[in-house]
């Protein structure tokens, strides 16, 4: 199974697709082809996407993308890779509106098979021929352009070009932050959101979607309520730190360098060693904005004692395809992503159907003694994680024997070691009242995310019935 997550229903975002473009011209042209009109015979199977695009000639161009490279083939005459047809096809696939239907293994059309076969044979032989276009096989127009990732030298040049764009974007963002501080934070409220969105668009052009996302978050802070200048200054400082880290990437330790690459928006495969375990589904919740729906599924390995996060995406208004109900256990193999303090993983293979869980994390497993934390231990764990990833919002934590309490300053989870304030996200969710009712003034076991904004409860277990997982998200 591919480690890209494609087999499990995870599709790329439009920003991730457009980040593949070699220049603004191909990015714009690809964007115009990301609609159903010119396409026919589209489909996807496993890690392969294909389709025919009507061009100026009588015969549509045949386009194939192998997502594991990614690698591209198209019988259009464009010398660039990916060409505008490959970008348009990926945008159409990423939209997940049913135009590019998902099929079974073996559904790849005959006209795309020769190129794919050549890639597989090249990969098996360790050669660089996996990216060669299939003469007469992809469409009817002859050889498709060689895919850059299959050519190490071309891949290196492409990586250098993108790194140079990101560097230029980081320097531009540094100037924007310097101008803001020089002019005073009060000016941010007067300027409105438009200037921030313009800066974010520039970061997208620089192929740094991670920086673009941070800029949009900065733009939403001015005027957002009492204390917004403090929050804006904090987030500006973290963005400045990320900029400087990218500009000094070659001097960073390998783990931190991998984290920085991920934070600016460079995607990397889940290339960690596969771990097969009986993974307990602790919590599952969705967050949505105008561009996509993100689903987070927290897992706990009952034998390995590891906590892992499965992250998947869907188009606006539609849930992602990956769905694992909380309170179940599945036998599965996962692989982790690179980066310091990284808990995100990819579901490589599921062995059988989920079964009901028998209790909180560690209940009845060899690692029971190491699961539950005190509030003080959870805070310390977050502090240690920040040393490896200063931009980390929160870490997973299971709190043993905490009591929800209300004080004059807010709501807390309290135990003998101290207390943790609940995050604004937790206060806005109905799950807070379910947690209060479950506790009844007594201690409960709670799983959630512990970060700089407080603790966000996601699931809880009562001592009276530890076999029932109560969802709080």
CSV table of C-alpha atoms in Angstrom, one decimal:
chain,number,residue,atom,x,y,z
A,1,UNK,CA,0.0,0.0,0.0
A,2,UNK,CA,1.2,3.5,-0.8
A,3,UNK,CA,2.5,5.6,2.0
A,4,UNK,CA,1.0,8.7,0.5
A,5,UNK,CA,-2.4,8.0,2.1
A,6,UNK,CA,-4.1,7.9,-1.3
A,7,UNK,CA,-5.3,4.3,-0.8
A,8,UNK,CA,-7.1,5.4,2.4
A,9,UNK,CA,-9.1,8.2,0.7
A,10,UNK,CA,-6.8,11.1,1.5
A,11,UNK,CA,-6.6,13.6,-1.4
A,12,UNK,CA,-4.2,16.5,-1.7
A,13,UNK,CA,-5.3,20.1,-1.3
A,14,UNK,CA,-5.3,22.5,-4.3
A,15,UNK,CA,-2.3,24.3,-2.7
A,16,UNK,CA,-0.3,21.1,-2.6
A,17,UNK,CA,-1.1,20.4,-6.2
A,18,UNK,CA,-0.2,24.0,-7.4
A,19,UNK,CA,3.0,23.8,-5.4
A,20,UNK,CA,4.2,21.2,-7.9
A,21,UNK,CA,4.2,23.8,-10.7
A,22,UNK,CA,7.5,24.9,-12.0
A,23,UNK,CA,6.5,28.5,-12.7
A,24,UNK,CA,3.5,30.9,-12.5
A,25,UNK,CA,2.5,30.3,-16.2
A,26,UNK,CA,2.0,26.5,-15.8
A,27,UNK,CA,0.3,27.1,-12.4
A,28,UNK,CA,-2.2,29.5,-14.0
A,29,UNK,CA,-2.7,27.2,-17.0
A,30,UNK,CA,-3.2,24.2,-14.8
A,31,UNK,CA,-5.7,26.1,-12.7
A,32,UNK,CA,-7.8,26.7,-15.8
A,33,UNK,CA,-7.9,23.0,-16.6
A,34,UNK,CA,-8.9,22.0,-13.1
A,35,UNK,CA,-12.6,21.8,-14.1
A,36,UNK,CA,-14.6,18.9,-15.6
A,37,UNK,CA,-15.3,20.5,-19.0
A,38,UNK,CA,-12.2,19.5,-21.1
A,39,UNK,CA,-11.8,16.1,-19.4
A,40,UNK,CA,-13.0,12.6,-20.3
A,41,UNK,CA,-12.1,9.0,-19.3
A,42,UNK,CA,-10.9,10.1,-15.9
A,43,UNK,CA,-10.3,7.8,-13.0
A,44,UNK,CA,-8.0,6.9,-10.1
A,45,UNK,CA,-6.9,3.6,-8.7
A,46,UNK,CA,-4.5,3.2,-5.8
A,47,UNK,CA,-1.8,5.8,-6.3
A,48,UNK,CA,-2.6,6.4,-10.0
A,49,UNK,CA,-4.7,9.1,-11.6
A,50,UNK,CA,-5.5,9.3,-15.3
A,51,UNK,CA,-7.6,11.2,-17.8
A,52,UNK,CA,-7.9,12.5,-21.4
A,53,UNK,CA,-7.9,16.3,-21.9
A,54,UNK,CA,-9.3,18.0,-25.0
A,55,UNK,CA,-6.7,20.2,-26.6
A,56,UNK,CA,-6.4,22.1,-29.9
A,57,UNK,CA,-6.1,18.9,-31.9
A,58,UNK,CA,-8.7,16.3,-32.7
A,59,UNK,CA,-7.3,13.8,-30.3
A,60,UNK,CA,-7.4,14.4,-26.6
A,61,UNK,CA,-4.1,14.3,-24.7
A,62,UNK,CA,-3.7,11.3,-22.4
A,63,UNK,CA,-2.4,12.2,-19.0
A,64,UNK,CA,-1.2,9.9,-16.2
A,65,UNK,CA,0.1,10.7,-12.7
A,66,UNK,CA,1.7,8.3,-10.3
A,67,UNK,CA,1.2,9.9,-6.9
A,68,UNK,CA,4.0,7.9,-5.2
A,69,UNK,CA,6.7,10.0,-7.0
A,70,UNK,CA,4.9,12.0,-7.9
A,71,UNK,CA,5.7,11.3,-11.5
A,72,UNK,CA,3.9,12.5,-14.6
A,73,UNK,CA,3.3,11.5,-18.3
A,74,UNK,CA,1.4,13.3,-20.9
A,75,UNK,CA,1.6,13.2,-24.7
A,76,UNK,CA,1.2,16.9,-25.1
A,77,UNK,CA,4.2,18.7,-26.6
A,78,UNK,CA,5.0,20.7,-23.5
A,79,UNK,CA,8.7,20.2,-22.3
A,80,UNK,CA,7.8,21.0,-18.7
A,81,UNK,CA,7.0,18.5,-16.0
A,82,UNK,CA,4.4,18.6,-14.6
A,83,UNK,CA,2.6,20.1,-17.6
A,84,UNK,CA,-0.6,22.1,-17.3
A,85,UNK,CA,-2.7,18.9,-18.1
A,86,UNK,CA,-1.1,17.0,-15.2
A,87,UNK,CA,-1.8,19.9,-12.9
A,88,UNK,CA,-5.3,20.3,-14.1
A,89,UNK,CA,-6.0,16.6,-13.7
A,90,UNK,CA,-4.6,16.6,-10.1
A,91,UNK,CA,-6.8,19.7,-9.2
A,92,UNK,CA,-9.8,17.8,-10.6
A,93,UNK,CA,-8.9,14.8,-8.5
A,94,UNK,CA,-8.2,16.9,-5.4
A,95,UNK,CA,-11.7,18.5,-5.7
A,96,UNK,CA,-13.2,15.0,-5.0
A,97,UNK,CA,-16.5,16.0,-6.5
A,98,UNK,CA,-17.1,12.6,-8.3
A,99,UNK,CA,-15.6,13.7,-11.6
A,100,UNK,CA,-12.5,11.5,-11.1
A,101,UNK,CA,-14.1,8.2,-9.9
A,102,UNK,CA,-12.2,5.8,-7.7
A,103,UNK,CA,-11.9,2.3,-9.0
A,104,UNK,CA,-10.4,-1.0,-8.0
A,105,UNK,CA,-6.9,-2.3,-8.7
A,106,UNK,CA,-6.6,-3.3,-12.3
A,107,UNK,CA,-8.9,-0.5,-13.5
A,108,UNK,CA,-6.1,1.5,-15.1
A,109,UNK,CA,-6.9,1.9,-18.8
A,110,UNK,CA,-4.8,0.1,-21.4
A,111,UNK,CA,-3.4,3.3,-22.9
A,112,UNK,CA,-1.8,4.2,-19.5
A,113,UNK,CA,-0.4,0.8,-18.7
A,114,UNK,CA,2.8,0.9,-20.8
A,115,UNK,CA,4.1,4.0,-19.0
A,116,UNK,CA,3.2,2.6,-15.6
A,117,UNK,CA,4.8,-0.8,-16.4
A,118,UNK,CA,8.0,1.0,-17.4
A,119,UNK,CA,8.0,2.8,-14.1
A,120,UNK,CA,7.5,-0.3,-12.1
A,121,UNK,CA,10.2,-2.2,-14.0
A,122,UNK,CA,12.6,0.7,-13.6
A,123,UNK,CA,11.9,0.9,-9.9
A,124,UNK,CA,12.5,-2.9,-9.6
A,125,UNK,CA,15.8,-2.6,-11.4
A,126,UNK,CA,16.9,0.4,-9.5
A,127,UNK,CA,17.3,2.4,-12.7
A,128,UNK,CA,16.2,5.9,-13.6
A,129,UNK,CA,13.9,4.9,-16.5
A,130,UNK,CA,10.7,4.9,-14.4
A,131,UNK,CA,9.8,8.3,-15.6
A,132,UNK,CA,10.1,7.8,-19.3
A,133,UNK,CA,7.0,8.6,-21.3
A,134,UNK,CA,5.3,5.7,-23.0
A,135,UNK,CA,5.6,6.1,-26.8
A,136,UNK,CA,2.2,5.4,-28.3
A,137,UNK,CA,0.9,4.3,-24.9
A,138,UNK,CA,-0.2,7.5,-23.2
A,139,UNK,CA,-2.8,8.8,-25.6
A,140,UNK,CA,-2.1,8.7,-29.3
A,141,UNK,CA,0.4,11.5,-29.6
A,142,UNK,CA,3.6,9.7,-28.9
A,143,UNK,CA,6.0,9.9,-25.9
A,144,UNK,CA,5.0,11.7,-22.8
A,145,UNK,CA,7.6,14.0,-21.1
A,146,UNK,CA,10.0,12.3,-18.7
A,147,UNK,CA,8.9,12.8,-15.1
A,148,UNK,CA,11.5,14.8,-13.1
A,149,UNK,CA,11.4,12.7,-9.9
A,150,UNK,CA,12.7,9.7,-11.8
A,151,UNK,CA,15.7,11.6,-13.0
A,152,UNK,CA,17.9,12.4,-9.9
A,153,UNK,CA,19.5,15.4,-11.5
A,154,UNK,CA,16.2,16.9,-12.7
A,155,UNK,CA,14.7,16.2,-9.3
A,156,UNK,CA,17.6,18.0,-7.6
A,157,UNK,CA,17.2,21.0,-9.9
A,158,UNK,CA,13.5,21.1,-9.2
A,159,UNK,CA,14.0,21.0,-5.4
A,160,UNK,CA,16.6,23.8,-5.7
A,161,UNK,CA,14.2,26.0,-7.7
A,162,UNK,CA,11.4,25.5,-5.1
A,163,UNK,CA,13.8,26.1,-2.2
A,164,UNK,CA,14.9,29.3,-3.9
A,165,UNK,CA,11.2,30.4,-4.2
A,166,UNK,CA,10.5,29.6,-0.6
A,167,UNK,CA,13.6,31.6,0.5
A,168,UNK,CA,12.4,34.6,-1.5
A,169,UNK,CA,9.0,34.3,0.1
A,170,UNK,CA,10.5,34.0,3.6
A,171,UNK,CA,12.5,37.1,3.0
A,172,UNK,CA,9.5,39.0,1.7
A,173,UNK,CA,7.5,37.9,4.8
A,174,UNK,CA,10.3,39.0,7.1
A,175,UNK,CA,10.0,42.5,5.5
A,176,UNK,CA,6.2,42.5,6.0
A,177,UNK,CA,6.6,41.6,9.7
A,178,UNK,CA,9.3,44.2,10.1
A,179,UNK,CA,7.1,46.9,8.6
A,180,UNK,CA,4.2,45.8,10.9
A,181,UNK,CA,6.4,46.1,14.0
A,182,UNK,CA,7.9,49.4,12.9
A,183,UNK,CA,4.5,50.9,12.2
A,184,UNK,CA,2.9,49.6,15.4
A,185,UNK,CA,0.5,46.7,15.9
A,186,UNK,CA,-2.5,49.1,16.0
A,187,UNK,CA,-2.0,49.7,12.2
A,188,UNK,CA,-2.9,46.0,11.6
A,189,UNK,CA,-6.5,46.6,12.6
A,190,UNK,CA,-6.7,49.7,10.4
A,191,UNK,CA,-5.3,48.0,7.3
A,192,UNK,CA,-7.9,45.2,7.4
A,193,UNK,CA,-7.6,41.6,6.1
A,194,UNK,CA,-6.9,42.5,2.4
A,195,UNK,CA,-3.2,43.1,2.8
A,196,UNK,CA,-2.7,39.9,4.8
A,197,UNK,CA,-4.5,37.9,2.0
A,198,UNK,CA,-2.3,39.5,-0.6
A,199,UNK,CA,0.8,38.5,1.4
A,200,UNK,CA,-0.6,35.0,1.8
A,201,UNK,CA,-1.1,34.8,-2.0
A,202,UNK,CA,2.5,35.7,-2.4
A,203,UNK,CA,3.5,32.9,-0.1
A,204,UNK,CA,1.5,30.5,-2.3
A,205,UNK,CA,3.3,31.8,-5.3
A,206,UNK,CA,6.5,31.1,-3.5
A,207,UNK,CA,5.3,27.5,-3.1
A,208,UNK,CA,5.3,27.8,0.7
A,209,UNK,CA,1.7,26.9,1.7
A,210,UNK,CA,2.7,26.5,5.3
A,211,UNK,CA,3.8,30.1,5.4
A,212,UNK,CA,0.6,31.2,3.6
A,213,UNK,CA,-1.5,29.5,6.2
A,214,UNK,CA,0.3,31.2,9.0
A,215,UNK,CA,-0.1,34.6,7.3
A,216,UNK,CA,-3.9,34.0,7.0
A,217,UNK,CA,-4.0,33.2,10.7
A,218,UNK,CA,-2.2,36.4,11.5
A,219,UNK,CA,-4.7,38.4,9.4
A,220,UNK,CA,-7.6,37.0,11.5
A,221,UNK,CA,-6.2,38.2,14.8
A,222,UNK,CA,-6.5,42.0,14.6
A,223,UNK,CA,-9.8,43.1,16.2
A,224,UNK,CA,-10.6,39.6,17.3
A,225,UNK,CA,-11.3,40.5,20.9
A,226,UNK,CA,-9.6,41.7,24.1
A,227,UNK,CA,-5.9,41.2,24.1
A,228,UNK,CA,-5.5,40.7,20.3
A,229,UNK,CA,-2.3,42.8,20.1
A,230,UNK,CA,-0.6,40.4,22.5
A,231,UNK,CA,-1.8,37.4,20.5
A,232,UNK,CA,-0.7,39.0,17.2
A,233,UNK,CA,2.8,39.8,18.6
A,234,UNK,CA,3.1,36.1,19.8
A,235,UNK,CA,2.1,34.7,16.4
A,236,UNK,CA,4.3,37.2,14.6
A,237,UNK,CA,7.3,36.1,16.7
A,238,UNK,CA,6.6,32.4,15.9
A,239,UNK,CA,6.3,33.2,12.2
A,240,UNK,CA,9.6,35.2,12.3
A,241,UNK,CA,11.2,32.2,14.1
A,242,UNK,CA,10.0,29.9,11.2
A,243,UNK,CA,11.3,32.3,8.6
A,244,UNK,CA,14.7,32.5,10.3
A,245,UNK,CA,14.8,28.8,10.7
A,246,UNK,CA,14.2,28.2,7.0
A,247,UNK,CA,16.9,30.8,6.1
A,248,UNK,CA,19.3,28.9,8.4
A,249,UNK,CA,18.2,25.4,7.4
A,250,UNK,CA,21.6,24.0,6.7
A,251,UNK,CA,22.8,24.8,10.2
A,252,UNK,CA,19.9,23.0,12.0
A,253,UNK,CA,19.9,19.5,13.5
A,254,UNK,CA,18.3,16.9,11.1
A,255,UNK,CA,15.1,16.5,13.2
A,256,UNK,CA,14.5,20.2,13.5
A,257,UNK,CA,15.3,20.8,9.8
A,258,UNK,CA,12.7,18.2,8.9
A,259,UNK,CA,10.2,19.9,11.1
A,260,UNK,CA,10.9,23.3,9.5
A,261,UNK,CA,10.4,21.8,6.0
A,262,UNK,CA,7.1,20.4,7.0
A,263,UNK,CA,6.0,23.7,8.6
A,264,UNK,CA,6.7,25.8,5.5
A,265,UNK,CA,4.7,23.3,3.4
A,266,UNK,CA,7.2,20.9,1.9
A,267,UNK,CA,5.4,17.5,1.9
A,268,UNK,CA,7.3,14.3,2.8
A,269,UNK,CA,6.3,10.7,2.8
A,270,UNK,CA,5.6,8.7,5.9
A,271,UNK,CA,8.9,6.9,5.7
A,272,UNK,CA,9.3,5.8,9.3
A,273,UNK,CA,9.6,2.1,10.1
A,274,UNK,CA,6.2,0.3,9.9
A,275,UNK,CA,4.7,-0.5,13.2
A,276,UNK,CA,2.0,-3.2,13.5
A,277,UNK,CA,-0.1,-3.0,16.7
A,278,UNK,CA,-3.6,-3.2,18.1
A,279,UNK,CA,-4.4,0.5,17.8
A,280,UNK,CA,-7.1,1.9,20.0
A,281,UNK,CA,-9.2,4.8,18.5
A,282,UNK,CA,-9.2,7.4,21.2
A,283,UNK,CA,-10.9,10.3,19.4
A,284,UNK,CA,-12.1,11.5,16.0
A,285,UNK,CA,-13.1,15.0,15.2
A,286,UNK,CA,-13.4,17.3,12.1
A,287,UNK,CA,-12.5,20.9,11.6
A,288,UNK,CA,-13.6,22.8,8.5
A,289,UNK,CA,-12.9,26.1,6.7
A,290,UNK,CA,-13.8,27.5,3.2
A,291,UNK,CA,-11.2,25.3,1.5
A,292,UNK,CA,-11.3,21.9,3.1
A,293,UNK,CA,-12.4,19.6,5.9
A,294,UNK,CA,-9.7,18.1,8.1
A,295,UNK,CA,-10.3,15.0,10.1
A,296,UNK,CA,-8.0,14.0,13.0
A,297,UNK,CA,-8.1,10.5,14.4
A,298,UNK,CA,-6.0,9.8,17.6
A,299,UNK,CA,-4.8,6.2,18.1
A,300,UNK,CA,-3.0,4.5,20.9
A,301,UNK,CA,-0.8,1.4,20.3
A,302,UNK,CA,-1.8,-1.1,23.1
A,303,UNK,CA,1.5,-3.0,22.7
A,304,UNK,CA,3.9,-0.3,21.6
A,305,UNK,CA,2.6,2.4,23.9
A,306,UNK,CA,2.8,4.9,21.1
A,307,UNK,CA,0.2,7.6,20.3
A,308,UNK,CA,-0.4,8.4,16.7
A,309,UNK,CA,-2.4,10.9,14.7
A,310,UNK,CA,-4.1,10.1,11.4
A,311,UNK,CA,-4.8,13.3,9.4
A,312,UNK,CA,-7.0,13.2,6.3
A,313,UNK,CA,-8.8,15.9,4.2
A,314,UNK,CA,-11.9,16.3,2.2
A,315,UNK,CA,-13.4,19.1,0.0
A,316,UNK,CA,-15.5,21.8,1.7
A,317,UNK,CA,-18.8,20.6,3.1
A,318,UNK,CA,-17.8,16.9,2.8
A,319,UNK,CA,-16.2,14.6,5.3
A,320,UNK,CA,-12.9,12.9,4.4
A,321,UNK,CA,-13.1,9.2,3.4
A,322,UNK,CA,-11.1,7.8,6.3
A,323,UNK,CA,-13.4,7.1,9.2
A,324,UNK,CA,-12.6,5.1,12.3
A,325,UNK,CA,-15.1,5.2,15.2
A,326,UNK,CA,-13.8,6.1,18.7
A,327,UNK,CA,-14.0,3.4,21.2
A,328,UNK,CA,-12.8,0.6,18.9
A,329,UNK,CA,-9.5,-1.2,18.4
A,330,UNK,CA,-8.0,-2.2,15.0
A,331,UNK,CA,-5.1,-4.4,14.1
A,332,UNK,CA,-3.2,-2.2,11.7
A,333,UNK,CA,0.3,-1.2,10.4
A,334,UNK,CA,1.3,2.5,10.6
A,335,UNK,CA,4.3,4.5,9.5
A,336,UNK,CA,5.4,7.8,11.0
A,337,UNK,CA,6.2,11.1,9.2
A,338,UNK,CA,9.6,12.8,9.7
A,339,UNK,CA,10.2,15.7,12.0
A,340,UNK,CA,10.8,16.5,15.7
A,341,UNK,CA,8.0,15.7,18.1
A,342,UNK,CA,6.0,14.3,15.2
A,343,UNK,CA,3.2,12.0,16.0
A,344,UNK,CA,1.4,12.1,12.7
A,345,UNK,CA,1.4,8.7,10.9
A,346,UNK,CA,-0.1,7.1,7.8
A,347,UNK,CA,-2.3,4.0,7.8
A,348,UNK,CA,-0.5,1.6,5.6
A,349,UNK,CA,-2.7,-1.5,6.1
A,350,UNK,CA,-5.6,-2.6,8.2
A,351,UNK,CA,-5.7,-6.2,9.2
A,352,UNK,CA,-9.3,-7.1,9.8
A,353,UNK,CA,-12.3,-5.1,11.2
A,354,UNK,CA,-12.3,-3.0,14.3
A,355,UNK,CA,-13.5,-4.5,17.6
A,356,UNK,CA,-14.8,-2.7,20.7
A,357,UNK,CA,-12.3,-1.3,23.1
A,358,UNK,CA,-12.3,-2.6,26.7
A,359,UNK,CA,-11.3,0.6,28.5
A,360,UNK,CA,-9.0,3.7,28.5
A,361,UNK,CA,-5.6,3.7,26.9
A,362,UNK,CA,-3.4,1.0,28.5
A,363,UNK,CA,-6.4,-0.7,30.2
A,364,UNK,CA,-5.3,-4.4,30.4
A,365,UNK,CA,-2.2,-3.9,28.2
A,366,UNK,CA,1.4,-4.4,29.2
A,367,UNK,CA,2.0,-0.6,29.3
A,368,UNK,CA,-0.8,0.4,31.7
A,369,UNK,CA,1.5,1.9,34.1
A,370,UNK,CA,3.0,4.4,31.6
A,371,UNK,CA,-0.3,5.9,30.1
A,372,UNK,CA,-2.0,8.1,32.6
A,373,UNK,CA,-0.3,11.5,33.4
A,374,UNK,CA,-0.9,14.1,36.0
A,375,UNK,CA,-1.6,17.6,34.9
A,376,UNK,CA,2.0,18.6,35.8
A,377,UNK,CA,3.4,15.8,33.7
A,378,UNK,CA,1.3,16.8,30.8
A,379,UNK,CA,2.5,20.3,30.9
A,380,UNK,CA,6.1,19.1,31.2
A,381,UNK,CA,5.6,16.8,28.2
A,382,UNK,CA,4.4,19.7,26.1
A,383,UNK,CA,7.4,21.8,27.1
A,384,UNK,CA,9.8,19.0,26.0
A,385,UNK,CA,8.0,18.7,22.7
A,386,UNK,CA,8.4,22.4,22.1
A,387,UNK,CA,12.2,22.0,22.1
A,388,UNK,CA,11.9,19.9,19.0
A,389,UNK,CA,9.0,21.8,17.4
A,390,UNK,CA,8.6,25.4,18.6
A,391,UNK,CA,5.4,25.8,16.4
A,392,UNK,CA,3.6,22.9,18.0
A,393,UNK,CA,0.1,23.9,19.2
A,394,UNK,CA,-0.5,20.9,21.5
A,395,UNK,CA,0.5,17.3,22.3
A,396,UNK,CA,-1.7,14.3,23.1
A,397,UNK,CA,-2.1,13.4,26.8
A,398,UNK,CA,-4.2,11.1,28.9
A,399,UNK,CA,-4.9,12.5,32.3
A,400,UNK,CA,-5.7,10.0,35.1
A,401,UNK,CA,-8.1,10.9,37.9
A,402,UNK,CA,-8.8,14.6,37.1
A,403,UNK,CA,-11.9,16.5,38.3
A,404,UNK,CA,-13.6,19.2,36.2
A,405,UNK,CA,-14.0,22.3,38.3
A,406,UNK,CA,-15.3,25.8,37.8
A,407,UNK,CA,-13.5,28.8,39.4
A,408,UNK,CA,-13.9,32.5,39.2
A,409,UNK,CA,-11.2,32.7,36.5
A,410,UNK,CA,-12.5,29.8,34.3
A,411,UNK,CA,-12.9,26.0,34.1
A,412,UNK,CA,-10.1,23.6,35.0
A,413,UNK,CA,-9.1,20.0,35.1
A,414,UNK,CA,-7.7,19.5,38.6
A,415,UNK,CA,-5.8,16.7,40.3
A,416,UNK,CA,-3.4,16.3,43.2
A,417,UNK,CA,-0.5,17.7,41.2
A,418,UNK,CA,-2.1,20.9,40.0
A,419,UNK,CA,-4.6,22.0,37.4
A,420,UNK,CA,-4.9,22.7,33.7
A,421,UNK,CA,-7.2,25.4,32.3
A,422,UNK,CA,-9.6,24.3,29.5
A,423,UNK,CA,-8.9,25.8,26.1
A,424,UNK,CA,-11.3,28.2,24.3
A,425,UNK,CA,-12.1,25.4,21.9
A,426,UNK,CA,-13.2,23.1,24.8
A,427,UNK,CA,-15.3,25.9,26.3
A,428,UNK,CA,-17.2,26.3,23.0
A,429,UNK,CA,-18.1,22.6,22.6
A,430,UNK,CA,-21.0,20.7,24.1
A,431,UNK,CA,-18.6,18.0,25.2
A,432,UNK,CA,-17.7,20.1,28.2
A,433,UNK,CA,-21.2,19.4,29.7
A,434,UNK,CA,-20.9,15.7,28.9
A,435,UNK,CA,-17.6,15.6,30.8
A,436,UNK,CA,-19.1,17.4,33.8
A,437,UNK,CA,-22.0,15.0,33.9
A,438,UNK,CA,-19.8,12.0,33.6
A,439,UNK,CA,-17.6,13.2,36.4
A,440,UNK,CA,-20.4,14.1,38.8
A,441,UNK,CA,-17.7,15.8,41.0
A,442,UNK,CA,-15.5,12.7,41.0
A,443,UNK,CA,-12.3,11.8,39.2
A,444,UNK,CA,-12.4,10.6,35.5
A,445,UNK,CA,-9.8,9.6,33.0
A,446,UNK,CA,-9.6,12.1,30.1
A,447,UNK,CA,-7.8,12.0,26.8
A,448,UNK,CA,-7.1,15.3,24.9
A,449,UNK,CA,-4.7,17.8,23.5
A,450,UNK,CA,-2.5,19.8,25.9
A,451,UNK,CA,-1.1,23.1,24.5
A,452,UNK,CA,-0.4,26.7,25.1
A,453,UNK,CA,-4.1,27.6,25.1
A,454,UNK,CA,-4.9,25.0,27.7
A,455,UNK,CA,-6.3,21.4,27.6
A,456,UNK,CA,-8.9,20.3,25.0
A,457,UNK,CA,-10.8,17.1,26.2
A,458,UNK,CA,-11.6,14.8,23.4
A,459,UNK,CA,-12.7,11.6,25.2
A,460,UNK,CA,-13.3,10.4,28.7
A,461,UNK,CA,-13.9,7.2,30.7
A,462,UNK,CA,-15.8,6.8,34.0
A,463,UNK,CA,-14.5,4.5,36.7
A,464,UNK,CA,-18.0,3.1,37.0
A,465,UNK,CA,-18.0,1.9,33.3
A,466,UNK,CA,-14.4,2.1,31.9
A,467,UNK,CA,-15.5,0.0,28.8
A,468,UNK,CA,-17.5,3.0,27.4
A,469,UNK,CA,-15.6,5.7,25.5
A,470,UNK,CA,-17.5,9.0,25.9
A,471,UNK,CA,-16.7,11.3,22.9
A,472,UNK,CA,-16.3,15.0,23.9
A,473,UNK,CA,-15.3,16.5,20.5
